């Protein structure tokens, strides 16, 4: 029968996660539907809810450290989402529980927060058997972190401005088919996502075009060159809109 | 070495203490049902909102919560979380038809009213529609639900202003 453990420290969480086929539990918004629909019986569920510091958002010198239990709806994360709650993500009840870090590492997908995090240069702090390491948020394999690994936090730059535009069936409760996110600020840049649950690709060389109010064509070209052929035109169109949003007076979203 | 689980596996449901299982993968919804607390279950995956309860005062679909996440917490179902003014307004506006979605909607909208109208903040139809995202109703088309919530909100605000005077 599946046991439940509630570690109080990251060290305990790391030990617990090494136990058999342990499954780490953040907000559980993907874990519980998976358990219910598949009847999976992992040996142990490692609940992060009581780990010291897991719920905190710490800001220092223009950077944020987001603990593993911080939900998408946390008001402290508004600067990352252009000053508002990201209503394009899930439902209000899910946003209040789904964690940013869980989204970035989930093997269940679709990891829709990742393009926004990547535009802020986000990295994940991962605790595993070999010690603690920092990895780019876009570098998590599709099937998640390796067994036994626990992501303790995400670290990213607080953007001066950020914009995210996406192609989806509807503005809400629809998956991102194609997304372009870009941010202005130290350590910021741009990223695109292609396909529902597809990879997020960092756009190289975007920063110089992003700063320049006349840099829209250059930015669109940089985004297009990162995109696969069939969707280049769509990505280019979104990139122009993102660039415009970054330079609109008062534009933050 | 794994961390010891020192927590007693209990929570309260509508003020009544209940014992949660020590092991297993069932959701909070399953455990509530085992204790005779009947809530509708639509999708079992967090999409329809019919199973919504308050967990430590905040709405969540109970099918999304591993039972162990409820340890040490308070759960309130529609039985104790419903706002009387909202329930009356829903009846008045014809906002309940088959009723399958209603317990979840009442829990979420009562919470919205308590956290806004009751503390003097205005509520618009858009606020209500936003709160209803994640609650599926196949019968009403939502219009009557939105009207009922806005009407209840204005009654609650008026009452709270009168009480402040
Ligand atoms: C109704 C509904 C709507 C949704 N809408 C969206 C949407 O619009 N966009 C989107 O991207 N997703 C969506 N999801 C999926 C899910 O809610 C998100 O991916 C969420 O961010 C996952 O975070 P969590 O904390 O709930 O993860 P959990 O469910 O707790 O975990 C997910 C996976 O990640 C692992 N994990 C979690 N945290 C850690 C950690 N700190 N270290 C190591 N492993 C960890 C778990 O072991 C598990 O494999 C939706 C889900 C529901 C139920
Ligand atoms: S049954 Fe829980 S949200 Fe649908
Ligand atoms: S009243 Fe029938 S589903 Fe809403």
CSV table of C-alpha atoms and ligand atoms in Angstrom, one decimal:
chain,number,residue,atom,x,y,z
A,1,UNK,CA,0.0,0.0,0.0
A,2,UNK,CA,1.2,3.5,-0.8
A,3,UNK,CA,2.7,5.2,2.2
A,4,UNK,CA,2.7,9.0,2.7
A,5,UNK,CA,5.6,11.0,4.1
A,6,UNK,CA,5.7,14.7,5.0
A,7,UNK,CA,9.4,15.7,5.2
A,8,UNK,CA,10.2,18.9,7.0
A,9,UNK,CA,13.5,19.7,5.3
A,10,UNK,CA,14.9,19.3,1.8
A,11,UNK,CA,17.3,16.8,3.1
A,12,UNK,CA,14.5,14.6,4.3
A,13,UNK,CA,12.6,15.1,1.1
A,14,UNK,CA,15.7,14.0,-0.9
A,15,UNK,CA,16.1,10.9,1.2
A,16,UNK,CA,12.4,10.0,1.0
A,17,UNK,CA,12.3,10.5,-2.8
A,18,UNK,CA,15.1,7.9,-3.2
A,19,UNK,CA,12.8,5.2,-1.7
A,20,UNK,CA,11.7,2.7,-4.3
A,21,UNK,CA,9.4,4.2,-6.9
A,22,UNK,CA,8.6,7.3,-4.8
A,23,UNK,CA,6.5,10.0,-6.3
A,24,UNK,CA,6.9,13.6,-5.2
A,25,UNK,CA,3.7,15.6,-4.6
A,26,UNK,CA,3.5,19.3,-5.1
A,27,UNK,CA,0.0,20.7,-5.7
A,28,UNK,CA,-1.1,17.2,-6.8
A,29,UNK,CA,-3.2,18.6,-9.6
A,30,UNK,CA,-1.6,16.1,-12.0
A,31,UNK,CA,-0.6,13.4,-9.5
A,32,UNK,CA,-4.0,12.7,-8.1
A,33,UNK,CA,-5.8,12.5,-11.5
A,34,UNK,CA,-3.0,10.1,-12.6
A,35,UNK,CA,-3.4,7.9,-9.5
A,36,UNK,CA,-7.2,7.9,-9.9
A,37,UNK,CA,-7.2,7.1,-13.6
A,38,UNK,CA,-4.4,4.6,-13.8
A,39,UNK,CA,-4.7,2.9,-10.4
A,40,UNK,CA,-1.0,3.3,-9.9
A,41,UNK,CA,0.3,2.4,-6.5
A,42,UNK,CA,3.7,3.9,-5.9
A,43,UNK,CA,5.5,2.7,-2.8
A,44,UNK,CA,5.5,6.2,-1.3
A,45,UNK,CA,4.1,9.7,-1.9
A,46,UNK,CA,6.5,12.4,-0.7
A,47,UNK,CA,4.4,15.4,0.1
A,48,UNK,CA,6.4,18.6,0.0
A,49,UNK,CA,3.7,20.7,1.7
A,50,UNK,CA,5.5,21.0,5.1
A,51,UNK,CA,9.1,21.4,3.9
A,52,UNK,CA,10.5,24.6,5.4
A,53,UNK,CA,10.7,27.4,2.9
A,54,UNK,CA,8.8,25.5,0.2
A,55,UNK,CA,6.0,28.0,0.2
A,56,UNK,CA,8.1,31.2,0.1
A,57,UNK,CA,8.9,33.6,-2.7
A,58,UNK,CA,12.1,35.5,-1.9
A,59,UNK,CA,13.3,38.5,-3.9
A,60,UNK,CA,16.8,39.8,-3.9
A,61,UNK,CA,18.7,42.1,-6.3
A,62,UNK,CA,16.2,41.8,-9.1
A,63,UNK,CA,15.8,38.0,-8.8
A,64,UNK,CA,13.1,35.8,-7.4
A,65,UNK,CA,13.5,32.4,-5.7
A,66,UNK,CA,10.2,30.5,-5.9
A,67,UNK,CA,9.8,27.6,-3.5
A,68,UNK,CA,8.5,24.3,-4.8
A,69,UNK,CA,5.1,24.7,-3.2
A,70,UNK,CA,4.3,28.2,-4.5
A,71,UNK,CA,1.2,28.0,-6.6
A,72,UNK,CA,0.7,29.7,-9.9
A,73,UNK,CA,-1.8,32.1,-8.4
A,74,UNK,CA,0.5,33.4,-5.7
A,75,UNK,CA,0.2,37.2,-5.8
A,76,UNK,CA,4.0,37.5,-5.4
A,77,UNK,CA,4.4,36.0,-8.8
A,78,UNK,CA,2.3,38.7,-10.6
A,79,UNK,CA,5.4,40.5,-12.0
A,80,UNK,CA,6.3,37.3,-13.8
A,81,UNK,CA,2.9,37.2,-15.4
A,82,UNK,CA,2.7,40.8,-16.5
A,83,UNK,CA,1.1,42.1,-13.3
A,84,UNK,CA,-1.9,39.8,-13.3
A,85,UNK,CA,-2.9,36.3,-12.5
A,86,UNK,CA,-2.3,34.1,-15.7
A,87,UNK,CA,-6.0,33.4,-16.5
A,88,UNK,CA,-4.9,31.5,-19.6
A,89,UNK,CA,-3.7,28.8,-17.2
A,90,UNK,CA,-6.2,26.2,-15.9
A,91,UNK,CA,-9.0,27.2,-13.6
A,92,UNK,CA,-8.9,29.5,-10.6
A,93,UNK,CA,-9.1,26.5,-8.2
A,94,UNK,CA,-6.3,24.7,-10.0
A,95,UNK,CA,-4.1,27.9,-10.2
A,96,UNK,CA,-4.4,28.2,-6.4
A,97,UNK,CA,-2.9,24.7,-6.0
A,98,UNK,CA,-0.8,23.9,-9.1
A,99,UNK,CA,2.8,24.8,-8.4
A,100,UNK,CA,5.1,26.7,-10.8
A,101,UNK,CA,7.9,24.2,-10.1
A,102,UNK,CA,5.6,21.2,-10.5
A,103,UNK,CA,4.5,22.6,-13.8
A,104,UNK,CA,8.1,22.9,-15.0
A,105,UNK,CA,9.1,19.3,-14.1
A,106,UNK,CA,5.9,17.4,-14.6
A,107,UNK,CA,6.1,14.4,-16.9
A,108,UNK,CA,2.3,14.7,-17.4
A,109,UNK,CA,2.6,18.1,-19.2
A,110,UNK,CA,1.8,20.4,-20.8
A,111,UNK,CA,4.2,22.7,-18.8
A,112,UNK,CA,2.5,25.8,-20.1
A,113,UNK,CA,4.2,28.1,-17.6
A,114,UNK,CA,7.7,27.2,-19.0
A,115,UNK,CA,7.9,29.7,-21.9
A,116,UNK,CA,7.2,32.5,-19.4
A,117,UNK,CA,9.7,31.2,-17.0
A,118,UNK,CA,12.3,30.8,-19.7
A,119,UNK,CA,11.8,34.4,-20.9
A,120,UNK,CA,12.9,35.3,-17.3
A,121,UNK,CA,16.0,33.1,-17.6
A,122,UNK,CA,14.6,30.7,-15.0
A,123,UNK,CA,16.7,27.8,-13.6
A,124,UNK,CA,15.6,25.0,-11.3
A,125,UNK,CA,17.4,24.0,-8.1
A,126,UNK,CA,17.4,20.2,-8.2
A,127,UNK,CA,18.4,18.0,-5.3
A,128,UNK,CA,19.4,14.5,-6.4
A,129,UNK,CA,21.6,11.6,-5.3
A,130,UNK,CA,24.8,13.3,-6.5
A,131,UNK,CA,24.0,16.6,-4.7
A,132,UNK,CA,22.3,19.9,-5.7
A,133,UNK,CA,22.5,21.3,-9.2
A,134,UNK,CA,21.0,24.1,-11.1
A,135,UNK,CA,19.5,23.4,-14.5
A,136,UNK,CA,17.9,25.5,-17.2
A,137,UNK,CA,14.0,25.3,-16.9
A,138,UNK,CA,13.9,24.2,-20.6
A,139,UNK,CA,16.3,21.3,-19.9
A,140,UNK,CA,13.9,19.1,-18.0
A,141,UNK,CA,13.4,15.9,-20.1
A,142,UNK,CA,9.8,15.2,-21.3
A,143,UNK,CA,9.5,12.3,-18.8
A,144,UNK,CA,10.5,14.6,-15.9
A,145,UNK,CA,13.5,14.6,-13.6
A,146,UNK,CA,15.3,11.4,-12.9
A,147,UNK,CA,13.8,9.1,-10.2
A,148,UNK,CA,14.7,10.4,-6.7
A,149,UNK,CA,15.3,14.0,-7.8
A,150,UNK,CA,13.4,16.8,-6.1
A,151,UNK,CA,13.2,20.3,-7.5
A,152,UNK,CA,13.4,22.6,-4.5
A,153,UNK,CA,12.9,26.0,-6.2
A,154,UNK,CA,13.0,28.0,-9.4
A,155,UNK,CA,15.2,31.1,-9.6
A,156,UNK,CA,14.6,33.8,-12.2
A,157,UNK,CA,15.0,37.4,-13.1
A,158,UNK,CA,12.2,39.8,-12.2
A,159,UNK,CA,11.3,41.3,-15.6
A,160,UNK,CA,10.9,45.0,-16.1
A,161,UNK,CA,8.3,44.1,-18.7
A,162,UNK,CA,7.0,40.8,-20.0
A,163,UNK,CA,4.7,39.7,-22.8
A,164,UNK,CA,3.3,36.3,-23.7
A,165,UNK,CA,1.1,35.6,-26.7
A,166,UNK,CA,-0.2,32.3,-27.7
A,167,UNK,CA,-2.3,30.4,-30.3
A,168,UNK,CA,-5.0,28.4,-28.5
A,169,UNK,CA,-8.6,27.4,-29.4
A,170,UNK,CA,-10.0,29.8,-26.7
A,171,UNK,CA,-8.4,32.4,-24.5
A,172,UNK,CA,-9.1,30.2,-21.4
A,173,UNK,CA,-9.2,26.5,-20.7
A,174,UNK,CA,-7.4,25.7,-24.0
A,175,UNK,CA,-3.9,24.3,-24.5
A,176,UNK,CA,-1.2,26.5,-26.0
A,177,UNK,CA,-0.6,25.3,-29.6
A,178,UNK,CA,2.1,27.9,-30.2
A,179,UNK,CA,3.5,30.4,-27.7
A,180,UNK,CA,6.0,33.3,-27.7
A,181,UNK,CA,7.2,34.9,-24.5
A,182,UNK,CA,9.7,37.7,-24.1
A,183,UNK,CA,10.9,39.8,-21.2
A,184,UNK,CA,13.0,43.0,-20.8
A,185,UNK,CA,15.5,43.1,-17.9
A,186,UNK,CA,18.8,41.7,-16.8
A,187,UNK,CA,19.0,38.0,-17.5
A,188,UNK,CA,15.8,38.0,-19.5
A,189,UNK,CA,15.2,37.0,-23.1
A,190,UNK,CA,12.7,35.1,-25.2
A,191,UNK,CA,11.3,31.6,-25.7
A,192,UNK,CA,8.9,29.9,-27.9
A,193,UNK,CA,6.8,26.7,-27.4
A,194,UNK,CA,5.6,24.7,-30.3
A,195,UNK,CA,2.8,22.0,-30.1
A,196,UNK,CA,0.7,21.1,-27.0
A,197,UNK,CA,3.1,20.0,-24.4
A,198,UNK,CA,5.9,20.4,-26.9
A,199,UNK,CA,9.4,21.7,-26.0
A,200,UNK,CA,10.1,25.3,-25.0
A,201,UNK,CA,13.0,26.6,-27.1
A,202,UNK,CA,15.1,29.6,-26.0
A,203,UNK,CA,15.5,32.2,-28.8
A,204,UNK,CA,19.1,33.0,-29.1
A,205,UNK,CA,20.2,36.6,-29.6
A,206,UNK,CA,16.8,38.0,-28.8
A,207,UNK,CA,17.9,40.5,-26.1
A,208,UNK,CA,19.3,43.3,-28.4
A,209,UNK,CA,16.1,43.3,-30.6
A,210,UNK,CA,13.8,43.3,-27.5
A,211,UNK,CA,15.4,46.5,-26.1
A,212,UNK,CA,15.2,48.3,-29.4
A,213,UNK,CA,11.7,49.8,-30.0
A,214,UNK,CA,12.4,49.4,-33.7
A,215,UNK,CA,13.7,45.8,-33.2
A,216,UNK,CA,10.4,44.0,-34.1
A,217,UNK,CA,11.6,42.6,-37.5
A,218,UNK,CA,14.9,41.4,-36.0
A,219,UNK,CA,13.1,39.8,-33.1
A,220,UNK,CA,10.5,38.1,-35.4
A,221,UNK,CA,13.4,36.7,-37.5
A,222,UNK,CA,15.2,35.4,-34.4
A,223,UNK,CA,12.0,33.7,-33.3
A,224,UNK,CA,11.3,32.2,-36.7
A,225,UNK,CA,14.8,30.8,-37.0
A,226,UNK,CA,14.2,28.9,-33.7
A,227,UNK,CA,10.9,27.5,-35.0
A,228,UNK,CA,10.3,24.5,-37.1
A,229,UNK,CA,9.3,25.2,-40.7
A,230,UNK,CA,5.5,24.6,-40.7
A,231,UNK,CA,4.8,27.1,-38.0
A,232,UNK,CA,7.4,29.8,-38.8
A,233,UNK,CA,4.8,32.3,-40.1
A,234,UNK,CA,2.6,31.9,-37.0
A,235,UNK,CA,5.6,32.3,-34.7
A,236,UNK,CA,6.7,35.4,-36.6
A,237,UNK,CA,3.2,36.9,-36.2
A,238,UNK,CA,3.1,36.2,-32.5
A,239,UNK,CA,6.7,37.6,-32.1
A,240,UNK,CA,5.6,41.0,-33.7
A,241,UNK,CA,2.7,41.2,-31.2
A,242,UNK,CA,4.9,40.3,-28.3
A,243,UNK,CA,7.5,43.0,-29.3
A,244,UNK,CA,4.7,45.6,-29.6
A,245,UNK,CA,3.3,44.7,-26.2
A,246,UNK,CA,6.7,45.2,-24.6
A,247,UNK,CA,7.0,48.7,-26.0
A,248,UNK,CA,3.4,49.9,-25.6
A,249,UNK,CA,3.1,52.6,-23.0
A,250,UNK,CA,2.1,50.9,-19.8
A,251,UNK,CA,2.1,47.5,-21.5
A,252,UNK,CA,3.1,44.7,-19.1
A,253,UNK,CA,1.2,41.6,-20.1
B,1,UNK,CA,16.1,6.5,5.4
B,2,UNK,CA,12.6,8.2,5.0
B,3,UNK,CA,11.2,10.9,7.0
B,4,UNK,CA,8.9,9.7,9.7
B,5,UNK,CA,5.3,10.5,9.3
B,6,UNK,CA,4.5,12.0,12.6
B,7,UNK,CA,1.1,13.4,11.7
B,8,UNK,CA,-2.1,12.0,13.0
B,9,UNK,CA,-4.2,11.1,9.9
B,10,UNK,CA,-7.2,13.1,10.9
B,11,UNK,CA,-9.1,16.1,9.6
B,12,UNK,CA,-12.5,17.7,10.3
B,13,UNK,CA,-15.4,17.6,7.8
B,14,UNK,CA,-18.1,20.2,8.4
B,15,UNK,CA,-16.7,20.5,11.9
B,16,UNK,CA,-16.8,16.7,12.7
B,17,UNK,CA,-13.4,15.0,13.2
B,18,UNK,CA,-12.8,12.0,10.9
B,19,UNK,CA,-9.9,9.6,10.5
B,20,UNK,CA,-8.2,9.5,7.2
B,21,UNK,CA,-6.5,6.3,5.9
B,22,UNK,CA,-2.8,6.0,6.7
B,23,UNK,CA,-2.0,4.5,3.3
B,24,UNK,CA,-3.4,4.3,-0.2
B,25,UNK,CA,-3.9,6.6,-3.2
B,26,UNK,CA,-7.6,7.5,-2.9
B,27,UNK,CA,-8.6,11.1,-3.3
B,28,UNK,CA,-10.3,13.2,-0.6
B,29,UNK,CA,-13.6,12.7,-2.6
B,30,UNK,CA,-13.2,8.9,-2.1
B,31,UNK,CA,-12.6,9.2,1.6
B,32,UNK,CA,-15.5,11.6,2.1
B,33,UNK,CA,-17.7,9.1,0.4
B,34,UNK,CA,-16.4,6.3,2.6
B,35,UNK,CA,-17.5,8.4,5.5
B,36,UNK,CA,-21.0,8.9,4.1
B,37,UNK,CA,-20.4,12.4,2.8
B,38,UNK,CA,-22.0,12.2,-0.6
B,39,UNK,CA,-20.7,14.8,-3.2
B,40,UNK,CA,-21.3,14.6,-6.9
B,41,UNK,CA,-18.4,13.2,-9.0
B,42,UNK,CA,-18.3,14.2,-12.6
B,43,UNK,CA,-14.9,14.0,-14.3
B,44,UNK,CA,-12.7,12.9,-11.3
B,45,UNK,CA,-9.9,15.0,-12.8
B,46,UNK,CA,-10.5,18.6,-11.6
B,47,UNK,CA,-12.2,19.9,-14.7
B,48,UNK,CA,-16.0,20.0,-13.9
B,49,UNK,CA,-15.9,21.4,-10.3
B,50,UNK,CA,-18.9,19.4,-9.1
B,51,UNK,CA,-17.0,17.9,-6.2
B,52,UNK,CA,-15.6,21.2,-4.9
B,53,UNK,CA,-15.2,21.7,-1.1
B,54,UNK,CA,-13.4,24.2,1.0
B,55,UNK,CA,-10.0,23.0,2.3
B,56,UNK,CA,-8.8,25.3,5.1
B,57,UNK,CA,-11.4,27.8,3.7
B,58,UNK,CA,-10.3,27.7,0.1
B,59,UNK,CA,-12.3,26.0,-2.8
B,60,UNK,CA,-10.7,23.0,-4.4
B,61,UNK,CA,-12.2,20.0,-6.3
B,62,UNK,CA,-12.0,17.2,-3.8
B,63,UNK,CA,-11.1,14.7,-6.6
B,64,UNK,CA,-7.8,16.6,-7.0
B,65,UNK,CA,-6.7,16.2,-3.4
B,66,UNK,CA,-4.8,13.2,-2.2
B,67,UNK,CA,-6.5,12.2,1.1
B,68,UNK,CA,-3.2,12.6,3.0
B,69,UNK,CA,-3.1,16.3,1.9
B,70,UNK,CA,-6.2,16.8,4.1
B,71,UNK,CA,-4.3,15.7,7.3
B,72,UNK,CA,-4.6,18.3,10.0
B,73,UNK,CA,-6.9,20.4,7.9
B,74,UNK,CA,-10.6,21.4,7.9
B,75,UNK,CA,-12.9,20.4,5.1
B,76,UNK,CA,-16.2,22.1,4.5
B,77,UNK,CA,-18.8,20.8,2.1
B,78,UNK,CA,-21.8,22.6,0.8
B,79,UNK,CA,-23.6,21.5,4.0
B,80,UNK,CA,-21.7,24.1,6.0
B,81,UNK,CA,-20.1,26.3,3.3
B,82,UNK,CA,-23.2,27.5,1.6
B,83,UNK,CA,-24.2,31.1,1.9
B,84,UNK,CA,-27.9,31.4,2.7
B,85,UNK,CA,-28.5,34.6,0.6
B,86,UNK,CA,-26.9,32.8,-2.4
B,87,UNK,CA,-29.0,29.7,-2.0
B,88,UNK,CA,-32.1,31.8,-1.8
B,89,UNK,CA,-31.1,33.9,-4.9
B,90,UNK,CA,-30.3,30.7,-6.9
B,91,UNK,CA,-33.8,29.3,-6.1
B,92,UNK,CA,-35.4,32.7,-7.0
B,93,UNK,CA,-33.5,33.0,-10.3
B,94,UNK,CA,-34.0,29.4,-11.4
B,95,UNK,CA,-30.3,28.7,-11.2
B,96,UNK,CA,-30.7,25.1,-10.3
B,97,UNK,CA,-32.1,22.6,-12.7
B,98,UNK,CA,-30.9,19.0,-12.4
B,99,UNK,CA,-28.7,20.2,-9.5
B,100,UNK,CA,-25.6,18.0,-10.3
B,101,UNK,CA,-23.3,21.0,-10.5
B,102,UNK,CA,-24.9,23.0,-7.7
B,103,UNK,CA,-23.0,21.8,-4.6
B,104,UNK,CA,-19.7,22.8,-6.2
B,105,UNK,CA,-21.0,26.1,-7.6
B,106,UNK,CA,-22.6,27.0,-4.3
B,107,UNK,CA,-19.3,26.3,-2.4
B,108,UNK,CA,-17.2,28.4,-4.8
B,109,UNK,CA,-19.7,31.3,-5.1
B,110,UNK,CA,-20.4,31.4,-1.3
B,111,UNK,CA,-16.6,31.7,-0.8
B,112,UNK,CA,-16.5,34.5,-3.4
B,113,UNK,CA,-19.3,36.4,-1.6
B,114,UNK,CA,-17.7,35.9,1.8
B,115,UNK,CA,-14.3,37.1,0.6
B,116,UNK,CA,-15.6,40.1,-1.4
B,117,UNK,CA,-19.2,41.3,-0.9
B,118,UNK,CA,-19.2,40.6,2.8
B,119,UNK,CA,-16.1,42.8,3.3
B,120,UNK,CA,-17.6,45.6,1.2
B,121,UNK,CA,-16.0,44.9,-2.2
B,122,UNK,CA,-18.3,45.1,-5.2
B,123,UNK,CA,-18.8,42.0,-7.4
B,124,UNK,CA,-19.5,42.2,-11.1
B,125,UNK,CA,-21.0,39.6,-13.4
B,126,UNK,CA,-17.5,39.2,-14.8
B,127,UNK,CA,-16.1,38.4,-11.4
B,128,UNK,CA,-18.8,35.7,-11.0
B,129,UNK,CA,-18.1,34.3,-14.5
B,130,UNK,CA,-14.4,34.2,-13.7
B,131,UNK,CA,-15.1,32.3,-10.5
B,132,UNK,CA,-17.2,29.9,-12.4
B,133,UNK,CA,-14.4,28.9,-14.7
B,134,UNK,CA,-13.9,25.2,-13.9
B,135,UNK,CA,-17.5,24.6,-13.0
B,136,UNK,CA,-19.4,22.9,-15.8
B,137,UNK,CA,-23.2,23.1,-15.9
B,138,UNK,CA,-25.0,21.4,-18.7
B,139,UNK,CA,-28.5,22.7,-17.9
B,140,UNK,CA,-28.6,26.4,-17.0
B,141,UNK,CA,-26.4,28.2,-19.5
B,142,UNK,CA,-24.9,30.0,-16.5
B,143,UNK,CA,-26.9,33.2,-16.9
B,144,UNK,CA,-29.3,32.5,-14.0
B,145,UNK,CA,-26.3,31.5,-11.8
B,146,UNK,CA,-24.5,34.7,-12.6
B,147,UNK,CA,-27.7,36.8,-12.0
B,148,UNK,CA,-28.3,35.0,-8.7
B,149,UNK,CA,-24.7,35.6,-7.4
B,150,UNK,CA,-24.8,39.3,-8.4
B,151,UNK,CA,-28.2,39.7,-6.7
B,152,UNK,CA,-27.0,37.9,-3.5
B,153,UNK,CA,-23.8,40.1,-3.5
B,154,UNK,CA,-25.8,43.3,-3.5
B,155,UNK,CA,-28.0,42.1,-0.7
B,156,UNK,CA,-24.9,41.0,1.3
B,157,UNK,CA,-23.1,44.3,0.7
B,158,UNK,CA,-26.2,46.3,1.7
B,159,UNK,CA,-26.5,44.2,4.9
B,160,UNK,CA,-22.8,44.6,5.7
B,161,UNK,CA,-23.0,48.4,5.1
B,162,UNK,CA,-26.1,48.7,7.3
B,163,UNK,CA,-24.3,46.7,10.1
B,164,UNK,CA,-21.3,49.1,9.8
B,165,UNK,CA,-23.4,52.2,10.3
C,1,LIG,C1,-8.4,21.2,-14.5
C,1,LIG,C2,-6.9,21.2,-14.8
C,1,LIG,C3,-6.4,22.2,-15.7
C,1,LIG,C4,-5.1,22.2,-16.0
C,1,LIG,N1,-4.7,23.2,-16.9
C,1,LIG,C5,-3.3,23.3,-17.2
C,1,LIG,C6,-2.9,24.3,-18.1
C,1,LIG,O1,-3.7,25.2,-18.5
C,1,LIG,N2,-1.6,24.3,-18.4
C,1,LIG,C7,-0.7,23.4,-17.8
C,1,LIG,O2,0.5,23.5,-18.1
C,1,LIG,N3,-1.1,22.5,-17.0
C,1,LIG,C8,-2.4,22.4,-16.7
C,1,LIG,N4,-2.8,21.4,-15.8
C,1,LIG,C9,-1.8,20.4,-15.3
C,1,LIG,C10,-1.3,20.7,-13.9
C,1,LIG,O3,-2.2,21.3,-13.1
C,1,LIG,C11,0.0,21.6,-14.0
C,1,LIG,O4,0.9,21.0,-14.8
C,1,LIG,C12,0.5,21.9,-12.6
C,1,LIG,O5,1.3,23.0,-12.6
C,1,LIG,C13,1.3,20.8,-12.0
C,1,LIG,O6,1.8,21.2,-10.7
C,1,LIG,P1,1.5,20.5,-9.4
C,1,LIG,O7,2.2,21.2,-8.3
C,1,LIG,O8,0.0,20.3,-9.2
C,1,LIG,O9,2.2,19.1,-9.7
C,1,LIG,P2,1.9,17.6,-9.1
C,1,LIG,O10,0.6,17.1,-9.6
C,1,LIG,O11,2.1,17.6,-7.6
C,1,LIG,O12,3.1,16.9,-9.8
C,1,LIG,C14,3.2,16.7,-11.2
C,1,LIG,C15,4.4,15.9,-11.5
C,1,LIG,O13,5.6,16.6,-11.2
C,1,LIG,C16,6.3,16.0,-10.1
C,1,LIG,N5,6.8,17.0,-9.2
C,1,LIG,C17,6.0,18.0,-8.7
C,1,LIG,N6,6.7,18.8,-8.0
C,1,LIG,C18,8.0,18.3,-7.9
C,1,LIG,C19,9.2,18.7,-7.3
C,1,LIG,N7,9.2,19.8,-6.6
C,1,LIG,N8,10.3,18.0,-7.5
C,1,LIG,C20,10.2,16.8,-8.3
C,1,LIG,N9,9.1,16.4,-8.9
C,1,LIG,C21,8.0,17.2,-8.7
C,1,LIG,C22,5.4,15.0,-9.5
C,1,LIG,O14,6.1,13.8,-9.0
C,1,LIG,C23,4.5,14.6,-10.7
C,1,LIG,O15,5.2,13.6,-11.5
C,1,LIG,C24,-4.2,21.3,-15.5
C,1,LIG,C25,-4.6,20.4,-14.5
C,1,LIG,C26,-6.0,20.3,-14.2
C,1,LIG,C27,-6.5,19.3,-13.2
C,2,LIG,S1,-15.4,15.5,-10.2
C,2,LIG,FE1,-14.0,16.7,-9.3
C,2,LIG,S2,-13.7,18.4,-10.6
C,2,LIG,FE2,-15.0,17.0,-11.8
C,3,LIG,S1,-28.1,22.3,-13.1
C,3,LIG,FE1,-27.8,20.5,-14.2
C,3,LIG,S2,-25.6,20.5,-14.5
C,3,LIG,FE2,-26.0,22.5,-13.6
